[in-house]
């Protein structure tokens, strides 16, 4: 038979654990957080490119290497939904888009994926936030939204 005090401790622990798990899922929904996907790696991700799927859907395949992102500049129309894919060819790189809540890690032999909607026109700066060597501070790229291609 279980002691009354032990039973109360177990019930309290289970209730607190349930509250914690509920809080995590509530915060995930309230912030509309997008969980980064990790995809199986293959050689097709080693080619940097921008693909237009339809009028408002794009894919950008980023390749990180010391000390640059390719493509360095991507042009996207306002209102587009963009699938971002990131891989690295040398060391671990970070990938942060200012004001878009995007934070990816480029790992050699791995592919990180997330989806972002660009509702506002502007120039969205991308920086590496993981120290990757002596040229790290110069590792930047841009997504230009609603500007004509050059």
Tab-separated table of N, CA and C in Angstrom:
chain	number	residue	atom	x	y	z
A	1	UNK	N	0.841	-1.179	0.000
A	1	UNK	CA	0.000	0.000	0.000
A	1	UNK	C	0.888	1.243	0.000
A	2	UNK	N	0.488	2.245	-0.754
A	2	UNK	CA	1.280	3.479	-0.866
A	2	UNK	C	0.881	4.442	0.257
A	3	UNK	N	1.878	5.112	0.777
A	3	UNK	CA	1.669	6.089	1.838
A	3	UNK	C	0.910	7.298	1.283
A	4	UNK	N	0.077	7.916	2.104
A	4	UNK	CA	-0.724	9.075	1.714
A	4	UNK	C	0.166	10.246	1.248
A	5	UNK	N	1.253	10.500	1.953
A	5	UNK	CA	2.175	11.582	1.588
A	5	UNK	C	2.826	11.304	0.230
A	6	UNK	N	3.278	10.047	0.007
A	6	UNK	CA	3.890	9.691	-1.283
A	6	UNK	C	2.895	9.846	-2.426
A	7	UNK	N	1.655	9.441	-2.189
A	7	UNK	CA	0.620	9.566	-3.219
A	7	UNK	C	0.405	11.036	-3.575
A	8	UNK	N	0.361	11.911	-2.588
A	8	UNK	CA	0.186	13.347	-2.838
A	8	UNK	C	1.373	13.930	-3.605
A	9	UNK	N	2.572	13.498	-3.289
A	9	UNK	CA	3.760	13.963	-4.007
A	9	UNK	C	3.711	13.517	-5.458
A	10	UNK	N	3.332	12.262	-5.702
A	10	UNK	CA	3.249	11.741	-7.074
A	10	UNK	C	2.181	12.499	-7.865
A	11	UNK	N	1.029	12.718	-7.268
A	11	UNK	CA	-0.045	13.445	-7.956
A	11	UNK	C	0.395	14.871	-8.270
A	12	UNK	N	1.035	15.536	-7.309
A	12	UNK	CA	1.520	16.897	-7.531
A	12	UNK	C	2.554	16.937	-8.657
A	13	UNK	N	3.477	15.981	-8.663
A	13	UNK	CA	4.504	15.921	-9.713
A	13	UNK	C	3.864	15.703	-11.078
A	14	UNK	N	2.884	14.820	-11.174
A	14	UNK	CA	2.206	14.572	-12.451
A	14	UNK	C	1.432	15.806	-12.920
A	15	UNK	N	0.772	16.494	-11.994
A	15	UNK	CA	0.036	17.702	-12.369
A	15	UNK	C	0.986	18.797	-12.858
A	16	UNK	N	2.102	18.976	-12.173
A	16	UNK	CA	3.079	19.981	-12.612
A	16	UNK	C	3.695	19.614	-13.960
A	17	UNK	N	3.981	18.336	-14.179
A	17	UNK	CA	4.517	17.894	-15.473
A	17	UNK	C	3.500	18.141	-16.585
A	18	UNK	N	2.236	17.839	-16.309
A	18	UNK	CA	1.188	18.092	-17.297
A	18	UNK	C	1.039	19.567	-17.606
A	19	UNK	N	1.117	20.401	-16.567
A	19	UNK	CA	1.038	21.847	-16.768
A	19	UNK	C	2.212	22.344	-17.611
A	20	UNK	N	3.396	21.822	-17.356
A	20	UNK	CA	4.582	22.199	-18.128
A	20	UNK	C	4.427	21.813	-19.599
A	21	UNK	N	3.988	20.598	-19.869
A	21	UNK	CA	3.810	20.139	-21.252
A	21	UNK	C	2.719	20.955	-21.947
A	22	UNK	N	1.612	21.219	-21.254
A	22	UNK	CA	0.566	22.061	-21.823
A	22	UNK	C	1.111	23.445	-22.163
A	23	UNK	N	1.924	24.032	-21.266
A	23	UNK	CA	2.501	25.355	-21.499
A	23	UNK	C	3.390	25.377	-22.734
A	24	UNK	N	4.164	24.316	-22.939
A	24	UNK	CA	5.015	24.232	-24.132
A	24	UNK	C	4.180	24.248	-25.408
A	25	UNK	N	3.150	23.423	-25.456
A	25	UNK	CA	2.321	23.361	-26.655
A	25	UNK	C	1.523	24.657	-26.853
A	26	UNK	N	1.075	25.270	-25.769
A	26	UNK	CA	0.366	26.537	-25.872
A	26	UNK	C	1.286	27.614	-26.447
A	27	UNK	N	2.511	27.702	-25.928
A	27	UNK	CA	3.466	28.703	-26.420
A	27	UNK	C	3.810	28.446	-27.880
A	28	UNK	N	3.953	27.195	-28.261
A	28	UNK	CA	4.255	26.850	-29.648
A	28	UNK	C	3.135	27.336	-30.568
A	29	UNK	N	1.889	27.153	-30.167
A	29	UNK	CA	0.758	27.598	-30.973
A	29	UNK	C	0.576	29.098	-30.948
A	30	UNK	N	0.749	29.717	-29.800
A	30	UNK	CA	0.550	31.162	-29.661
A	30	UNK	C	1.583	31.948	-30.449
A	31	UNK	N	2.799	31.481	-30.497
A	31	UNK	CA	3.874	32.165	-31.220
A	31	UNK	C	3.922	31.756	-32.683
A	32	UNK	N	3.089	30.788	-33.055
A	32	UNK	CA	3.093	30.258	-34.418
A	32	UNK	C	4.510	29.859	-34.825
A	33	UNK	N	5.198	29.193	-33.914
A	33	UNK	CA	6.580	28.787	-34.143
A	33	UNK	C	6.634	27.653	-35.161
A	34	UNK	N	7.608	27.728	-36.005
A	34	UNK	CA	7.826	26.705	-37.005
A	34	UNK	C	9.050	25.898	-36.589
A	35	UNK	N	8.861	24.615	-36.463
A	35	UNK	CA	9.961	23.755	-36.056
A	35	UNK	C	10.777	23.410	-37.297
A	36	UNK	N	12.082	23.593	-37.194
A	36	UNK	CA	12.986	23.299	-38.304
A	36	UNK	C	12.980	21.808	-38.602
A	37	UNK	N	12.963	21.474	-39.883
A	37	UNK	CA	13.035	20.084	-40.290
A	37	UNK	C	14.471	19.737	-40.658
A	38	UNK	N	14.827	18.499	-40.449
A	38	UNK	CA	16.118	17.980	-40.921
A	38	UNK	C	15.815	16.954	-41.998
A	39	UNK	N	16.339	17.188	-43.190
A	39	UNK	CA	16.041	16.328	-44.328
A	39	UNK	C	17.198	15.385	-44.629
A	40	UNK	N	16.908	14.259	-45.267
A	40	UNK	CA	18.005	13.377	-45.692
A	40	UNK	C	18.886	14.093	-46.715
A	41	UNK	N	20.162	13.944	-46.564
A	41	UNK	CA	21.118	14.653	-47.408
A	41	UNK	C	21.318	13.926	-48.731
A	42	UNK	N	21.401	14.713	-49.813
A	42	UNK	CA	21.889	14.187	-51.092
A	42	UNK	C	22.576	15.317	-51.847
A	43	UNK	N	23.255	14.989	-52.907
A	43	UNK	CA	24.090	15.954	-53.639
A	43	UNK	C	23.298	17.115	-54.237
A	44	UNK	N	22.006	16.968	-54.452
A	44	UNK	CA	21.224	18.040	-55.073
A	44	UNK	C	21.184	19.299	-54.199
A	45	UNK	N	21.387	19.158	-52.895
A	45	UNK	CA	21.377	20.321	-52.004
A	45	UNK	C	22.677	21.116	-52.061
A	46	UNK	N	23.688	20.612	-52.744
A	46	UNK	CA	24.969	21.307	-52.843
A	46	UNK	C	24.974	22.387	-53.921
A	47	UNK	N	23.890	22.501	-54.677
A	47	UNK	CA	23.779	23.522	-55.726
A	47	UNK	C	22.881	24.649	-55.231
A	48	UNK	N	23.464	25.832	-55.077
A	48	UNK	CA	22.696	26.995	-54.619
A	48	UNK	C	21.796	27.481	-55.747
A	49	UNK	N	20.521	27.743	-55.412
A	49	UNK	CA	19.583	28.182	-56.444
A	49	UNK	C	18.294	28.702	-55.822
A	50	UNK	N	17.531	29.421	-56.641
A	50	UNK	CA	16.192	29.874	-56.278
A	50	UNK	C	15.235	29.260	-57.291
A	51	UNK	N	14.256	28.499	-56.808
A	51	UNK	CA	13.261	27.879	-57.678
A	51	UNK	C	11.903	28.522	-57.434
A	52	UNK	N	11.214	28.865	-58.518
A	52	UNK	CA	9.846	29.357	-58.409
A	52	UNK	C	8.919	28.178	-58.667
A	53	UNK	N	8.129	27.819	-57.660
A	53	UNK	CA	7.207	26.688	-57.779
A	53	UNK	C	5.914	27.129	-58.458
A	54	UNK	N	5.349	28.230	-57.987
A	54	UNK	CA	4.195	28.856	-58.640
A	54	UNK	C	4.278	30.359	-58.386
A	55	UNK	N	3.166	31.077	-58.615
A	55	UNK	CA	3.191	32.541	-58.538
A	55	UNK	C	3.665	33.066	-57.176
A	56	UNK	N	3.332	32.352	-56.091
A	56	UNK	CA	3.675	32.878	-54.762
A	56	UNK	C	4.450	31.880	-53.892
A	57	UNK	N	4.997	30.842	-54.487
A	57	UNK	CA	5.750	29.844	-53.728
A	57	UNK	C	7.139	29.680	-54.340
A	58	UNK	N	8.137	29.811	-53.487
A	58	UNK	CA	9.530	29.717	-53.926
A	58	UNK	C	10.300	28.756	-53.026
A	59	UNK	N	11.409	28.274	-53.547
A	59	UNK	CA	12.379	27.508	-52.773
A	59	UNK	C	13.738	28.176	-52.954
A	60	UNK	N	14.453	28.387	-51.837
A	60	UNK	CA	15.816	28.896	-51.919
A	60	UNK	C	16.723	27.851	-51.283
A	61	UNK	N	17.677	27.378	-52.063
A	61	UNK	CA	18.647	26.392	-51.593
A	61	UNK	C	19.942	27.128	-51.288
A	62	UNK	N	20.241	27.296	-49.993
A	62	UNK	CA	21.455	27.989	-49.576
A	62	UNK	C	22.564	26.985	-49.305
A	63	UNK	N	23.755	27.339	-49.776
A	63	UNK	CA	24.962	26.568	-49.464
A	63	UNK	C	25.892	27.503	-48.709
A	64	UNK	N	26.251	27.102	-47.494
A	64	UNK	CA	27.154	27.899	-46.669
A	64	UNK	C	28.559	27.327	-46.787
A	65	UNK	N	29.508	28.228	-46.942
A	65	UNK	CA	30.921	27.838	-46.944
A	65	UNK	C	31.709	29.034	-46.458
A	66	UNK	N	32.913	28.795	-45.982
A	66	UNK	CA	33.717	29.900	-45.468
A	66	UNK	C	33.913	30.925	-46.558
A	67	UNK	N	33.547	32.042	-46.490
A	67	UNK	CA	32.789	32.856	-45.596
A	67	UNK	C	31.709	33.530	-46.394
A	68	UNK	N	30.818	32.697	-46.928
A	68	UNK	CA	29.742	33.240	-47.758
A	68	UNK	C	28.543	32.298	-47.777
A	69	UNK	N	27.410	32.881	-48.096
A	69	UNK	CA	26.203	32.114	-48.412
A	69	UNK	C	25.984	32.230	-49.905
A	70	UNK	N	25.625	31.145	-50.524
A	70	UNK	CA	25.219	31.185	-51.930
A	70	UNK	C	23.800	30.668	-52.001
A	71	UNK	N	22.880	31.354	-52.669
A	71	UNK	CA	23.050	32.625	-53.352
A	71	UNK	C	23.205	33.773	-52.353
A	72	UNK	N	24.003	34.752	-52.730
A	72	UNK	CA	24.239	35.913	-51.858
A	72	UNK	C	23.033	36.850	-51.853
A	73	UNK	N	22.304	36.896	-52.969
A	73	UNK	CA	21.113	37.739	-53.075
A	73	UNK	C	20.010	36.920	-53.740
A	74	UNK	N	18.816	36.973	-53.158
A	74	UNK	CA	17.651	36.303	-53.736
A	74	UNK	C	16.525	37.328	-53.850
A	75	UNK	N	15.848	37.344	-54.974
A	75	UNK	CA	14.739	38.266	-55.227
A	75	UNK	C	13.427	37.503	-55.136
A	76	UNK	N	12.512	37.994	-54.282
A	76	UNK	CA	11.247	37.321	-54.039
A	76	UNK	C	10.132	38.372	-54.063
A	77	UNK	N	8.978	38.077	-54.690
A	77	UNK	CA	7.856	39.033	-54.643
A	77	UNK	C	7.219	39.066	-53.248
A	78	UNK	N	6.663	40.217	-52.898
A	78	UNK	CA	5.996	40.359	-51.611
A	78	UNK	C	4.818	39.378	-51.531
A	79	UNK	N	4.595	38.814	-50.342
A	79	UNK	CA	3.518	37.852	-50.136
A	79	UNK	C	3.894	36.420	-50.446
A	80	UNK	N	5.134	36.181	-50.797
A	80	UNK	CA	5.563	34.836	-51.165
A	80	UNK	C	5.823	33.967	-49.944
A	81	UNK	N	5.523	32.687	-50.113
A	81	UNK	CA	5.898	31.683	-49.129
A	81	UNK	C	7.158	31.008	-49.649
A	82	UNK	N	8.188	30.972	-48.815
A	82	UNK	CA	9.490	30.495	-49.265
A	82	UNK	C	9.959	29.330	-48.392
A	83	UNK	N	10.282	28.221	-49.034
A	83	UNK	CA	10.934	27.108	-48.349
A	83	UNK	C	12.429	27.352	-48.415
A	84	UNK	N	13.073	27.433	-47.248
A	84	UNK	CA	14.512	27.652	-47.175
A	84	UNK	C	15.203	26.336	-46.838
A	85	UNK	N	16.208	25.995	-47.626
A	85	UNK	CA	17.014	24.805	-47.389
A	85	UNK	C	18.446	25.265	-47.161
A	86	UNK	N	19.113	24.721	-46.158
A	86	UNK	CA	20.473	25.134	-45.834
A	86	UNK	C	21.359	23.920	-45.601
A	87	UNK	N	22.509	23.937	-46.253
A	87	UNK	CA	23.540	22.942	-45.989
A	87	UNK	C	24.887	23.648	-45.959
A	88	UNK	N	25.891	22.959	-45.452
A	88	UNK	CA	27.236	23.528	-45.370
A	88	UNK	C	28.212	22.593	-46.062
A	89	UNK	N	29.239	23.186	-46.658
A	89	UNK	CA	30.249	22.364	-47.326
A	89	UNK	C	31.532	22.225	-46.526
A	90	UNK	N	31.649	22.933	-45.383
A	90	UNK	CA	32.924	22.840	-44.669
A	90	UNK	C	32.753	22.694	-43.155
A	91	UNK	N	32.277	23.726	-42.468
A	91	UNK	CA	32.122	23.701	-41.016
A	91	UNK	C	30.685	24.065	-40.660
A	92	UNK	N	30.378	24.079	-39.380
A	92	UNK	CA	29.039	24.467	-38.937
A	92	UNK	C	28.870	25.975	-39.102
A	93	UNK	N	27.763	26.377	-39.722
A	93	UNK	CA	27.432	27.786	-39.923
A	93	UNK	C	26.049	28.055	-39.347
A	94	UNK	N	25.846	29.274	-38.876
A	94	UNK	CA	24.529	29.708	-38.451
A	94	UNK	C	23.842	30.452	-39.586
A	95	UNK	N	22.539	30.615	-39.479
A	95	UNK	CA	21.750	31.274	-40.517
A	95	UNK	C	20.610	31.998	-39.816
A	96	UNK	N	20.697	33.318	-39.749
A	96	UNK	CA	19.695	34.105	-39.053
A	96	UNK	C	19.185	35.206	-39.977
A	97	UNK	N	17.861	35.279	-40.147
A	97	UNK	CA	17.251	36.347	-40.940
A	97	UNK	C	16.680	37.362	-39.954
A	98	UNK	N	17.189	38.608	-40.026
A	98	UNK	CA	16.704	39.671	-39.142
A	98	UNK	C	15.201	39.842	-39.280
A	99	UNK	N	14.533	39.971	-38.172
A	99	UNK	CA	13.102	40.275	-38.084
A	99	UNK	C	12.191	39.192	-38.664
A	100	UNK	N	12.671	37.976	-38.823
A	100	UNK	CA	11.818	36.908	-39.360
A	100	UNK	C	11.764	35.670	-38.469
A	101	UNK	N	12.396	35.677	-37.319
A	101	UNK	CA	12.372	34.535	-36.411
A	101	UNK	C	12.838	33.254	-37.108
A	102	UNK	N	13.889	33.378	-37.918
A	102	UNK	CA	14.477	32.227	-38.603
A	102	UNK	C	15.877	32.023	-38.057
A	103	UNK	N	16.137	30.822	-37.571
A	103	UNK	CA	17.423	30.487	-36.992
A	103	UNK	C	17.741	29.047	-37.371
A	104	UNK	N	18.626	28.872	-38.336
A	104	UNK	CA	18.992	27.531	-38.796
A	104	UNK	C	20.472	27.275	-38.543
A	105	UNK	N	20.838	26.017	-38.526
A	105	UNK	CA	22.238	25.616	-38.433
A	105	UNK	C	22.587	24.840	-39.695
A	106	UNK	N	23.632	25.293	-40.378
A	106	UNK	CA	24.134	24.580	-41.545
A	106	UNK	C	25.232	23.632	-41.100
A	107	UNK	N	24.970	22.355	-41.210
A	107	UNK	CA	25.903	21.328	-40.753
A	107	UNK	C	26.358	20.516	-41.965
A	108	UNK	N	27.665	20.280	-42.113
A	108	UNK	CA	28.122	19.455	-43.240
A	108	UNK	C	27.439	18.084	-43.213
A	109	UNK	N	26.904	17.687	-44.354
A	109	UNK	CA	26.222	16.400	-44.445
A	109	UNK	C	24.787	16.426	-43.954
A	110	UNK	N	24.266	17.600	-43.634
A	110	UNK	CA	22.889	17.724	-43.174
A	110	UNK	C	22.166	18.814	-43.932
A	111	UNK	N	20.845	18.757	-43.930
A	111	UNK	CA	20.021	19.768	-44.593
A	111	UNK	C	18.959	20.232	-43.603
A	112	UNK	N	18.945	21.541	-43.321
A	112	UNK	CA	17.916	22.135	-42.470
A	112	UNK	C	16.897	22.823	-43.376
A	113	UNK	N	15.612	22.729	-43.003
A	113	UNK	CA	14.551	23.323	-43.818
A	113	UNK	C	13.552	24.027	-42.916
A	114	UNK	N	13.110	25.184	-43.381
A	114	UNK	CA	12.012	25.884	-42.736
A	114	UNK	C	11.239	26.650	-43.803
A	115	UNK	N	10.054	27.108	-43.455
A	115	UNK	CA	9.214	27.858	-44.388
A	115	UNK	C	8.913	29.232	-43.790
A	116	UNK	N	9.043	30.263	-44.617
A	116	UNK	CA	8.847	31.645	-44.179
A	116	UNK	C	7.952	32.346	-45.193
A	117	UNK	N	7.078	33.232	-44.706
A	117	UNK	CA	6.265	34.076	-45.579
A	117	UNK	C	6.784	35.507	-45.468
A	118	UNK	N	7.023	36.120	-46.604
A	118	UNK	CA	7.503	37.499	-46.658
A	118	UNK	C	6.331	38.406	-47.038
A	119	UNK	N	5.651	38.953	-46.007
A	119	UNK	CA	4.464	39.788	-46.209
A	119	UNK	C	4.792	41.247	-46.472
A	120	UNK	N	5.980	41.689	-46.071
A	120	UNK	CA	6.355	43.091	-46.199
A	120	UNK	C	7.531	43.239	-47.163
A	121	UNK	N	7.498	44.258	-48.019
A	121	UNK	CA	8.650	44.493	-48.890
A	121	UNK	C	9.837	44.972	-48.070
A	122	UNK	N	11.026	44.734	-48.590
A	122	UNK	CA	12.229	45.197	-47.901
A	122	UNK	C	13.422	44.327	-48.223
A	123	UNK	N	14.516	44.661	-47.581
A	123	UNK	CA	15.746	43.892	-47.723
A	123	UNK	C	15.959	43.154	-46.411
A	124	UNK	N	15.907	41.848	-46.458
A	124	UNK	CA	16.055	41.013	-45.276
A	124	UNK	C	17.490	40.506	-45.220
A	125	UNK	N	18.206	40.957	-44.198
A	125	UNK	CA	19.622	40.606	-44.041
A	125	UNK	C	19.752	39.232	-43.392
A	126	UNK	N	20.698	38.468	-43.892
A	126	UNK	CA	21.011	37.150	-43.359
A	126	UNK	C	22.447	37.185	-42.871
A	127	UNK	N	22.680	36.692	-41.667
A	127	UNK	CA	24.032	36.631	-41.123
A	127	UNK	C	24.305	35.239	-40.566
A	128	UNK	N	25.582	34.915	-40.504
A	128	UNK	CA	26.025	33.690	-39.838
A	128	UNK	C	26.201	34.021	-38.363
A	129	UNK	N	25.547	33.279	-37.505
A	129	UNK	CA	25.646	33.545	-36.069
A	129	UNK	C	26.453	32.480	-35.330
A	130	UNK	N	27.121	31.629	-36.057
A	130	UNK	CA	27.977	30.599	-35.477
A	130	UNK	C	29.399	30.867	-35.946
A	131	UNK	N	30.303	31.117	-35.009
A	131	UNK	CA	31.673	31.465	-35.400
A	131	UNK	C	32.252	30.361	-36.281
A	132	UNK	N	32.719	30.754	-37.468
A	132	UNK	CA	33.176	29.778	-38.460
A	132	UNK	C	34.577	30.076	-38.983
A	133	UNK	N	35.289	30.991	-38.362
A	133	UNK	CA	36.653	31.277	-38.788
A	133	UNK	C	36.908	32.766	-38.888
A	134	UNK	N	38.069	33.111	-39.413
A	134	UNK	CA	38.525	34.504	-39.411
A	134	UNK	C	37.682	35.443	-40.258
A	135	UNK	N	36.964	34.970	-41.242
A	135	UNK	CA	36.122	35.827	-42.076
A	135	UNK	C	34.660	35.794	-41.680
A	136	UNK	N	34.353	35.248	-40.515
A	136	UNK	CA	32.977	35.064	-40.054
A	136	UNK	C	32.147	36.346	-40.105
A	137	UNK	N	32.723	37.466	-39.696
A	137	UNK	CA	31.978	38.725	-39.618
A	137	UNK	C	31.507	39.212	-40.987
A	138	UNK	N	32.068	38.711	-42.061
A	138	UNK	CA	31.681	39.129	-43.413
A	138	UNK	C	30.675	38.181	-44.061
A	139	UNK	N	30.260	37.147	-43.349
A	139	UNK	CA	29.377	36.130	-43.931
A	139	UNK	C	27.932	36.617	-43.866
A	140	UNK	N	27.465	37.167	-44.993
A	140	UNK	CA	26.126	37.746	-45.059
A	140	UNK	C	25.472	37.430	-46.403
A	141	UNK	N	24.162	37.566	-46.426
A	141	UNK	CA	23.382	37.433	-47.662
A	141	UNK	C	22.134	38.297	-47.504
A	142	UNK	N	21.334	38.380	-48.561
A	142	UNK	CA	20.121	39.194	-48.529
A	142	UNK	C	19.001	38.503	-49.297
A	143	UNK	N	17.790	38.685	-48.783
A	143	UNK	CA	16.588	38.347	-49.536
A	143	UNK	C	15.908	39.685	-49.795
A	144	UNK	N	15.757	40.025	-51.057
A	144	UNK	CA	15.148	41.301	-51.450
A	144	UNK	C	13.715	41.013	-51.891
A	145	UNK	N	12.780	41.615	-51.171
A	145	UNK	CA	11.360	41.346	-51.399
A	145	UNK	C	10.711	42.529	-52.092
A	146	UNK	N	10.061	42.229	-53.228
A	146	UNK	CA	9.280	43.192	-54.022
A	146	UNK	C	10.140	44.244	-54.704
A	147	UNK	N	11.322	43.879	-55.085
A	147	UNK	CA	12.195	44.762	-55.849
A	147	UNK	C	12.462	44.089	-57.183
A	148	UNK	N	12.666	44.846	-58.247
A	148	UNK	CA	12.904	44.218	-59.554
A	148	UNK	C	14.253	43.495	-59.584
A	149	UNK	N	14.291	42.429	-60.370
A	149	UNK	CA	15.551	41.703	-60.549
A	149	UNK	C	16.536	42.578	-61.284
A	150	UNK	N	17.811	42.398	-60.970
A	150	UNK	CA	18.857	43.165	-61.649
A	150	UNK	C	19.652	42.244	-62.522
